[in-house]
Amino acid sequence: MFSMRSVYLDHAAATPLDLRAREVMLPFLDELYSNPSSFHSAGKAVKDAMDEARQSVAKILGTRADEIIFTSGGTESNNLAILGFSHAIKASIKNPQIIISTIEHPSVIETVKYLQEKEGFSVTYLSVDARGMVRPDDLKDALTPQTVLVSIMYANNEIGTIQPIAELGKIIQKFRASLPMSNCQLPVFHTDACQASGVLELNIEKLHVDMLTLNGSKIYGPKGAGVLYVKRGIKLQPLQFGGSQEKTLRPGTENVAGIIGLAKALELAQTERQAEVRRLVPLRDKLIAGILKLPKTRLNGHPTERLPNNVNISFMDIEGEALILYLDAQGVYASTGSACTSASLEPSHVILALGLPYEVAHGSIRFSLGRSTIEEDIDYVLKILPPLVEKLRSISPVRVDEKYYVR
């Protein structure tokens, strides 16, 4: 008989703070409180520590420290990359075009929509296949001499599909080489790597990207701390004004403790990622196999090219929000999709982009594993889940067509 336990399976939304990251943060919440812009020894000590953190992040990415901009998180980094670059380039390109996929994070989609609706940018949305993968040939066909920016996420936050970023980057580089010398630096390639940073390769040269977004709260670092890598030579316009910090691109006194903690968390995540991937994949696959034994269920996302901690399942004939509440009552914490849109009752745009109907999207649940997840947690979920699904289906008026769940 299983007793009730607490099982946190929402690591894609937020991870707990690694105690080792917390330890290096503490001095900057106490005795090392000086402003790093102050021109005295106490301020210099703080600035030196921040410079070391910047160098640490740069080393992991295989780039230079002056190409690292610290921000408040993934959303700000994405906004700065897209808005900052678009505003800087707009005057020099007639009818500028941006290319993104249909499954990007809201901080990318909503920013691009703003540029399209308010500032006259042309936007091309690349569809994905039934597994959530961008087709490289679609990117080739979409590129034009007016393309200024391409933004494709490294790994999807909802369904876990890993995109062929390096291949897409090579396509963009080859396209650049075909353009006149006056335009050979365009388009710029940005990737949102927030979900990938704890488990995938981050070397800039191997990925062939020009800008890259990271978020501390997805890698056991502090909330409110993020990174934007910007390749030398790329000009951005700031989104706010009033200080010289972060090369004037992110003015205001820095979140020093957050920066220190993020750098440490990223170092730990990258050092330990291969071992953690080997540990997580069997747990992920056991959870997937167990859930798919239930009737009228389907796995969303790529079966193999997916994050090692991601399990996204559509349970037909039920509302995902209802199942989340039932799971919560049993001590299991999961989500229906992106935490940034959790207040919305609209179905996941990512699931809809796979070609699935609203009824399937409404029944999708994301379980995201992490360092605390053990096999007993998976066993507990697989024990309590079937009766909850059965109960909800018994009172549901929805009946999804068989073609959407037959595997």
Short mmCIF file of C-alpha atoms in Angstrom, two decimals:
data_model
loop_
_atom_site.label_atom_id
_atom_site.label_comp_id
_atom_site.label_asym_id
_atom_site.label_seq_id
_atom_site.Cartn_x
_atom_site.Cartn_y
_atom_site.Cartn_z
CA MET A 1 0.00 0.00 0.00
CA PHE A 2 1.40 3.44 -1.03
CA SER A 3 1.28 6.18 1.56
CA MET A 4 0.90 9.76 0.33
CA ARG A 5 4.20 11.45 -0.48
CA SER A 6 5.30 14.76 -1.95
CA VAL A 7 6.52 14.47 -5.55
CA TYR A 8 7.68 17.63 -7.32
CA LEU A 9 7.51 17.16 -11.09
CA ASP A 10 7.50 20.77 -12.24
CA HIS A 11 11.22 21.42 -12.67
CA ALA A 12 10.63 22.97 -16.11
CA ALA A 13 8.79 25.79 -14.34
CA ALA A 14 11.27 26.29 -11.50
CA THR A 15 14.03 24.34 -9.83
CA PRO A 16 15.03 24.53 -6.17
CA LEU A 17 18.14 26.53 -5.38
CA ASP A 18 21.25 24.33 -5.26
CA LEU A 19 22.76 24.63 -1.78
CA ARG A 20 26.19 25.11 -3.33
CA ALA A 21 24.89 28.07 -5.33
CA ARG A 22 23.18 29.41 -2.22
CA GLU A 23 26.44 29.20 -0.29
CA VAL A 24 28.35 31.42 -2.72
CA MET A 25 25.45 33.90 -2.79
CA LEU A 26 25.24 34.44 0.96
CA PRO A 27 28.20 36.82 1.36
CA PHE A 28 26.62 39.15 -1.20
CA LEU A 29 23.43 39.24 0.83
CA ASP A 30 25.38 40.19 3.94
CA GLU A 31 28.84 41.71 4.29
CA LEU A 32 29.59 42.22 0.58
CA TYR A 33 26.73 44.62 0.03
CA SER A 34 28.53 47.47 -1.75
CA ASN A 35 27.48 48.73 -5.15
CA PRO A 36 29.83 47.29 -7.81
CA SER A 37 29.86 50.69 -9.53
CA SER A 38 31.25 52.43 -6.45
CA PHE A 39 34.80 53.73 -6.75
CA HIS A 40 36.19 52.35 -3.52
CA SER A 41 37.73 49.06 -2.38
CA ALA A 42 34.48 47.63 -1.02
CA GLY A 43 32.73 48.27 -4.31
CA LYS A 44 35.69 46.92 -6.28
CA ALA A 45 35.59 43.65 -4.31
CA VAL A 46 31.98 43.15 -5.39
CA LYS A 47 32.74 44.11 -8.99
CA ASP A 48 35.66 41.68 -9.09
CA ALA A 49 33.39 38.86 -7.96
CA MET A 50 30.85 39.79 -10.62
CA ASP A 51 33.58 39.86 -13.26
CA GLU A 52 34.65 36.38 -12.20
CA ALA A 53 31.06 35.17 -12.57
CA ARG A 54 30.89 36.70 -16.06
CA GLN A 55 34.14 34.98 -17.00
CA SER A 56 32.83 31.67 -15.65
CA VAL A 57 29.70 31.88 -17.80
CA ALA A 58 31.76 32.88 -20.84
CA LYS A 59 34.09 29.91 -20.37
CA ILE A 60 31.16 27.48 -20.30
CA LEU A 61 29.76 28.97 -23.51
CA GLY A 62 33.18 29.02 -25.14
CA THR A 63 33.12 32.75 -25.69
CA ARG A 64 34.41 36.07 -24.28
CA ALA A 65 33.37 37.75 -21.06
CA ASP A 66 32.44 40.98 -22.85
CA GLU A 67 29.81 39.05 -24.81
CA ILE A 68 27.86 38.15 -21.65
CA ILE A 69 25.01 40.41 -20.51
CA PHE A 70 23.36 39.71 -17.16
CA THR A 71 19.58 40.20 -17.02
CA SER A 72 16.66 39.39 -14.74
CA GLY A 73 15.85 36.11 -16.50
CA GLY A 74 14.84 34.39 -19.72
CA THR A 75 11.97 36.70 -20.58
CA GLU A 76 14.09 39.84 -20.35
CA SER A 77 16.92 38.20 -22.27
CA ASN A 78 14.57 37.19 -25.09
CA ASN A 79 13.05 40.67 -25.20
CA LEU A 80 16.45 42.36 -25.23
CA ALA A 81 17.69 40.06 -27.99
CA ILE A 82 14.66 40.50 -30.25
CA LEU A 83 13.57 44.07 -29.56
CA GLY A 84 17.09 45.37 -28.99
CA PHE A 85 18.43 43.98 -32.24
CA SER A 86 15.32 44.77 -34.30
CA HIS A 87 15.34 48.40 -33.20
CA ALA A 88 19.06 48.69 -33.95
CA ILE A 89 18.75 47.24 -37.46
CA LYS A 90 15.37 48.60 -38.55
CA ALA A 91 16.59 51.80 -40.20
CA SER A 92 19.14 50.00 -42.38
CA ILE A 93 16.90 47.28 -43.87
CA LYS A 94 13.79 47.90 -45.94
CA ASN A 95 10.85 45.62 -45.00
CA PRO A 96 12.80 43.66 -42.36
CA GLN A 97 11.71 40.07 -41.76
CA ILE A 98 11.90 37.94 -38.60
CA ILE A 99 11.58 34.15 -38.58
CA ILE A 100 10.48 32.14 -35.53
CA SER A 101 8.80 28.78 -34.97
CA THR A 102 5.17 28.34 -33.95
CA ILE A 103 6.18 26.74 -30.63
CA GLU A 104 8.40 29.46 -29.18
CA HIS A 105 8.06 30.66 -25.59
CA PRO A 106 5.51 33.48 -25.12
CA SER A 107 8.34 35.93 -24.43
CA VAL A 108 9.46 35.39 -28.03
CA ILE A 109 6.06 35.09 -29.71
CA GLU A 110 4.52 38.13 -28.02
CA THR A 111 7.61 40.26 -28.67
CA VAL A 112 7.61 39.38 -32.35
CA LYS A 113 3.86 40.02 -32.59
CA TYR A 114 4.47 43.50 -31.19
CA LEU A 115 7.10 44.20 -33.85
CA GLN A 116 4.74 42.90 -36.52
CA GLU A 117 1.66 44.82 -35.42
CA LYS A 118 3.22 48.06 -34.14
CA GLU A 119 6.45 48.51 -36.06
CA GLY A 120 5.82 46.98 -39.47
CA PHE A 121 8.14 44.00 -39.35
CA SER A 122 7.30 41.03 -41.54
CA VAL A 123 7.16 37.78 -39.54
CA THR A 124 7.36 34.23 -40.84
CA TYR A 125 6.22 31.48 -38.49
CA LEU A 126 7.81 28.11 -39.22
CA SER A 127 5.42 25.24 -38.56
CA VAL A 128 6.69 22.10 -36.85
CA ASP A 129 6.04 18.46 -37.63
CA ALA A 130 3.80 16.22 -35.55
CA ARG A 131 6.66 15.69 -33.07
CA GLY A 132 7.39 19.37 -32.63
CA MET A 133 10.49 19.53 -34.82
CA VAL A 134 11.37 22.45 -37.08
CA ARG A 135 12.13 21.23 -40.60
CA PRO A 136 15.51 22.58 -41.78
CA ASP A 137 14.27 22.85 -45.36
CA ASP A 138 11.47 25.13 -44.18
CA LEU A 139 14.05 27.51 -42.76
CA LYS A 140 16.00 27.42 -46.03
CA ASP A 141 12.86 28.31 -47.97
CA ALA A 142 11.90 31.11 -45.57
CA LEU A 143 15.21 33.01 -45.65
CA THR A 144 15.28 36.14 -47.82
CA PRO A 145 17.66 39.11 -48.20
CA GLN A 146 15.27 40.99 -45.87
CA THR A 147 15.62 38.44 -43.06
CA VAL A 148 17.30 40.18 -40.14
CA LEU A 149 16.68 37.75 -37.29
CA VAL A 150 15.89 34.07 -36.75
CA SER A 151 14.88 32.88 -33.27
CA ILE A 152 14.40 29.16 -32.68
CA MET A 153 14.40 27.69 -29.18
CA TYR A 154 16.97 25.01 -28.37
CA ALA A 155 14.50 22.76 -26.55
CA ASN A 156 10.80 23.29 -26.04
CA ASN A 157 9.64 24.08 -22.52
CA GLU A 158 6.34 22.19 -22.87
CA ILE A 159 6.91 19.10 -24.98
CA GLY A 160 10.69 18.79 -24.57
CA THR A 161 11.53 18.43 -28.26
CA ILE A 162 15.18 19.31 -28.96
CA GLN A 163 15.67 21.31 -32.14
CA PRO A 164 18.60 20.74 -34.55
CA ILE A 165 20.08 24.12 -33.63
CA ALA A 166 23.56 23.43 -35.01
CA GLU A 167 22.12 22.36 -38.37
CA LEU A 168 19.86 25.41 -38.50
CA GLY A 169 22.83 27.60 -37.63
CA LYS A 170 24.84 26.17 -40.51
CA ILE A 171 21.98 26.87 -42.90
CA ILE A 172 21.96 30.50 -41.78
CA GLN A 173 25.73 30.79 -42.11
CA LYS A 174 25.61 29.36 -45.64
CA PHE A 175 22.83 31.77 -46.56
CA ARG A 176 24.86 34.71 -45.22
CA ALA A 177 27.79 33.69 -47.39
CA SER A 178 25.55 33.94 -50.47
CA LEU A 179 24.64 37.58 -49.79
CA PRO A 180 26.51 40.71 -50.91
CA MET A 181 29.27 41.81 -48.55
CA SER A 182 27.17 44.75 -47.35
CA ASN A 183 24.64 42.35 -45.86
CA CYS A 184 26.77 39.34 -44.97
CA GLN A 185 26.23 39.62 -41.21
CA LEU A 186 22.48 39.03 -41.53
CA PRO A 187 20.41 37.29 -40.46
CA VAL A 188 21.40 37.01 -36.82
CA PHE A 189 20.54 33.69 -35.15
CA HIS A 190 19.14 33.69 -31.60
CA THR A 191 18.18 30.67 -29.51
CA ASP A 192 16.27 30.46 -26.24
CA ALA A 193 18.28 27.82 -24.35
CA CYS A 194 16.57 28.17 -20.96
CA GLN A 195 15.33 24.57 -20.85
CA ALA A 196 18.45 23.14 -22.46
CA SER A 197 21.14 24.71 -20.31
CA GLY A 198 21.19 22.07 -17.60
CA VAL A 199 21.37 19.04 -19.88
CA LEU A 200 22.64 19.96 -23.37
CA GLU A 201 25.80 21.26 -25.02
CA LEU A 202 26.13 25.06 -24.79
CA ASN A 203 29.28 25.74 -26.80
CA ILE A 204 28.54 28.71 -29.05
CA GLU A 205 30.87 27.62 -31.84
CA LYS A 206 29.27 24.19 -32.05
CA LEU A 207 25.74 25.61 -32.00
CA HIS A 208 26.47 28.33 -34.61
CA VAL A 209 24.33 30.92 -32.83
CA ASP A 210 24.86 34.67 -32.45
CA MET A 211 22.70 35.26 -29.37
CA LEU A 212 21.65 32.84 -26.65
CA THR A 213 19.32 33.11 -23.64
CA LEU A 214 19.78 31.41 -20.25
CA ASN A 215 17.73 31.52 -17.04
CA GLY A 216 19.01 30.80 -13.53
CA SER A 217 15.74 29.43 -12.17
CA LYS A 218 15.77 26.49 -14.61
CA ILE A 219 19.24 25.24 -13.56
CA TYR A 220 18.98 25.24 -9.75
CA GLY A 221 20.09 28.84 -9.59
CA PRO A 222 18.26 31.86 -8.18
CA LYS A 223 15.14 33.37 -9.66
CA GLY A 224 15.54 36.85 -11.09
CA ALA A 225 18.87 36.16 -12.78
CA GLY A 226 19.49 35.48 -16.46
CA VAL A 227 22.05 35.73 -19.24
CA LEU A 228 22.04 36.96 -22.80
CA TYR A 229 25.06 36.04 -24.90
CA VAL A 230 25.57 38.59 -27.70
CA LYS A 231 28.28 38.00 -30.29
CA ARG A 232 30.81 40.79 -30.75
CA GLY A 233 29.76 43.19 -33.46
CA ILE A 234 26.02 42.77 -32.96
CA LYS A 235 24.42 46.07 -31.98
CA LEU A 236 21.46 46.21 -29.61
CA GLN A 237 19.38 49.15 -28.48
CA PRO A 238 18.61 49.12 -24.74
CA LEU A 239 15.04 48.64 -23.55
CA GLN A 240 15.54 50.92 -20.56
CA PHE A 241 17.80 53.84 -19.76
CA GLY A 242 19.58 55.52 -16.87
CA GLY A 243 22.89 53.81 -16.20
CA SER A 244 26.07 52.42 -17.71
CA GLN A 245 25.77 48.91 -16.27
CA GLU A 246 26.00 45.94 -18.67
CA LYS A 247 27.38 48.20 -21.41
CA THR A 248 24.27 50.44 -20.99
CA LEU A 249 22.11 47.58 -22.28
CA ARG A 250 20.75 46.70 -18.85
CA PRO A 251 21.09 49.83 -16.70
CA GLY A 252 20.55 49.79 -12.96
CA THR A 253 22.39 48.31 -10.00
CA GLU A 254 23.09 44.66 -10.70
CA ASN A 255 21.54 41.75 -8.84
CA VAL A 256 24.97 40.72 -7.62
CA ALA A 257 23.94 37.78 -5.45
CA GLY A 258 21.75 36.47 -8.26
CA ILE A 259 24.58 36.77 -10.78
CA ILE A 260 27.02 34.96 -8.49
CA GLY A 261 24.48 32.20 -7.83
CA LEU A 262 23.58 31.82 -11.49
CA ALA A 263 27.22 31.44 -12.54
CA LYS A 264 27.80 28.76 -9.89
CA ALA A 265 24.58 26.93 -10.77
CA LEU A 266 25.48 26.92 -14.47
CA GLU A 267 28.95 25.61 -13.70
CA LEU A 268 27.51 22.79 -11.60
CA ALA A 269 24.79 21.95 -14.11
CA GLN A 270 27.23 21.69 -17.00
CA THR A 271 29.82 19.75 -14.99
CA GLU A 272 27.24 17.22 -13.82
CA ARG A 273 24.93 17.15 -16.83
CA GLN A 274 26.08 13.92 -18.46
CA ALA A 275 25.72 11.91 -15.28
CA GLU A 276 22.35 13.51 -14.57
CA VAL A 277 21.11 12.76 -18.09
CA ARG A 278 22.07 9.10 -17.65
CA ARG A 279 20.13 9.02 -14.39
CA LEU A 280 17.04 10.85 -15.65
CA VAL A 281 16.41 9.10 -18.97
CA PRO A 282 15.43 5.71 -17.46
CA LEU A 283 13.11 7.47 -14.99
CA ARG A 284 11.56 9.54 -17.78
CA ASP A 285 11.07 6.49 -19.98
CA LYS A 286 9.55 4.47 -17.13
CA LEU A 287 7.02 7.23 -16.48
CA ILE A 288 6.17 7.51 -20.18
CA ALA A 289 5.75 3.74 -20.59
CA GLY A 290 3.62 3.49 -17.46
CA ILE A 291 1.29 6.31 -18.41
CA LEU A 292 0.88 5.11 -21.99
CA LYS A 293 -0.51 1.84 -20.64
CA LEU A 294 -3.61 3.86 -19.80
CA PRO A 295 -6.19 3.93 -22.59
CA LYS A 296 -6.67 7.09 -24.64
CA THR A 297 -3.29 8.68 -23.89
CA ARG A 298 -0.59 9.99 -26.22
CA LEU A 299 2.96 11.27 -25.81
CA ASN A 300 3.51 14.79 -27.12
CA GLY A 301 6.89 15.71 -28.56
CA HIS A 302 9.70 13.71 -30.11
CA PRO A 303 10.08 10.18 -28.67
CA THR A 304 13.89 10.31 -28.56
CA GLU A 305 15.06 13.86 -29.41
CA ARG A 306 13.58 15.23 -26.22
CA LEU A 307 14.81 16.60 -22.93
CA PRO A 308 15.79 13.83 -20.49
CA ASN A 309 13.40 15.17 -17.84
CA ASN A 310 10.33 15.94 -19.95
CA VAL A 311 7.13 13.88 -20.11
CA ASN A 312 4.19 15.57 -21.83
CA ILE A 313 1.05 13.45 -22.11
CA SER A 314 -2.41 14.20 -23.45
CA PHE A 315 -5.13 12.43 -21.49
CA MET A 316 -8.16 12.29 -23.74
CA ASP A 317 -11.63 13.18 -22.48
CA ILE A 318 -10.49 15.16 -19.44
CA GLU A 319 -9.44 18.71 -18.59
CA GLY A 320 -5.75 19.05 -17.75
CA GLU A 321 -6.43 21.63 -15.04
CA ALA A 322 -8.77 19.23 -13.26
CA LEU A 323 -6.17 16.45 -13.29
CA ILE A 324 -3.54 18.88 -11.96
CA LEU A 325 -5.81 19.64 -8.97
CA TYR A 326 -6.47 15.96 -8.32
CA LEU A 327 -2.74 15.19 -8.50
CA ASP A 328 -2.01 18.10 -6.17
CA ALA A 329 -4.38 16.63 -3.59
CA GLN A 330 -2.27 13.45 -3.75
CA GLY A 331 1.01 15.35 -3.29
CA VAL A 332 2.09 15.35 -6.96
CA TYR A 333 3.01 18.71 -8.46
CA ALA A 334 2.95 19.00 -12.26
CA SER A 335 1.66 21.56 -14.77
CA THR A 336 -0.36 21.93 -17.96
CA GLY A 337 2.34 23.84 -19.86
CA SER A 338 4.40 26.99 -19.65
CA ALA A 339 4.39 28.65 -16.23
CA CYS A 340 4.41 32.03 -17.99
CA THR A 341 0.88 31.40 -19.30
CA SER A 342 -0.50 29.36 -16.40
CA ALA A 343 -3.11 32.02 -15.59
CA SER A 344 -4.67 31.54 -19.01
CA LEU A 345 -7.32 28.89 -19.62
CA GLU A 346 -6.49 28.86 -23.32
CA PRO A 347 -5.15 25.52 -24.61
CA SER A 348 -1.42 25.19 -25.19
CA HIS A 349 -0.32 26.84 -28.44
CA VAL A 350 2.47 24.26 -28.56
CA ILE A 351 0.10 21.27 -28.59
CA LEU A 352 -2.13 22.98 -31.15
CA ALA A 353 0.95 23.59 -33.33
CA LEU A 354 1.44 19.81 -33.51
CA GLY A 355 -1.82 19.65 -35.47
CA LEU A 356 -3.93 18.45 -32.57
CA PRO A 357 -7.41 19.77 -31.71
CA TYR A 358 -8.41 21.86 -28.69
CA GLU A 359 -9.77 18.84 -26.85
CA VAL A 360 -6.39 17.12 -26.95
CA ALA A 361 -4.53 20.29 -25.97
CA HIS A 362 -6.86 20.86 -23.01
CA GLY A 363 -5.96 17.42 -21.65
CA SER A 364 -2.18 17.79 -21.83
CA ILE A 365 -0.03 17.48 -18.69
CA ARG A 366 3.69 18.16 -18.34
CA PHE A 367 5.67 16.16 -15.80
CA SER A 368 9.24 17.49 -15.57
CA LEU A 369 11.72 15.51 -13.49
CA GLY A 370 14.75 16.85 -11.64
CA ARG A 371 17.61 16.09 -9.29
CA SER A 372 15.28 15.15 -6.45
CA THR A 373 13.29 12.66 -8.56
CA ILE A 374 13.80 9.02 -7.63
CA GLU A 375 12.25 5.78 -8.86
CA GLU A 376 9.90 5.61 -5.89
CA ASP A 377 8.41 8.91 -7.04
CA ILE A 378 7.68 7.46 -10.46
CA ASP A 379 6.13 4.38 -8.86
CA TYR A 380 3.91 6.57 -6.71
CA VAL A 381 2.68 8.62 -9.68
CA LEU A 382 1.92 5.48 -11.67
CA LYS A 383 0.01 4.11 -8.69
CA ILE A 384 -2.24 7.09 -8.00
CA LEU A 385 -2.71 8.35 -11.57
CA PRO A 386 -4.99 5.66 -13.14
CA PRO A 387 -7.90 6.00 -10.68
CA LEU A 388 -7.76 9.79 -10.95
CA VAL A 389 -7.94 9.64 -14.75
CA GLU A 390 -10.76 7.09 -14.59
CA LYS A 391 -12.74 9.25 -12.16
CA LEU A 392 -12.41 12.38 -14.29
CA ARG A 393 -13.35 10.54 -17.46
CA SER A 394 -16.45 9.13 -15.80
CA ILE A 395 -17.81 12.66 -15.28
CA SER A 396 -16.50 14.24 -18.49
CA PRO A 397 -18.84 15.05 -21.41
CA VAL A 398 -15.88 15.13 -23.85
CA ARG A 399 -15.13 12.23 -26.17
CA VAL A 400 -12.04 12.68 -28.34
CA ASP A 401 -11.88 11.00 -31.74
CA GLU A 402 -9.89 7.76 -31.70
CA LYS A 403 -7.49 8.92 -34.42
CA TYR A 404 -5.82 11.35 -31.99
CA TYR A 405 -4.65 8.71 -29.52
CA VAL A 406 -4.19 5.47 -31.43
CA ARG A 407 -0.44 4.84 -31.53
#
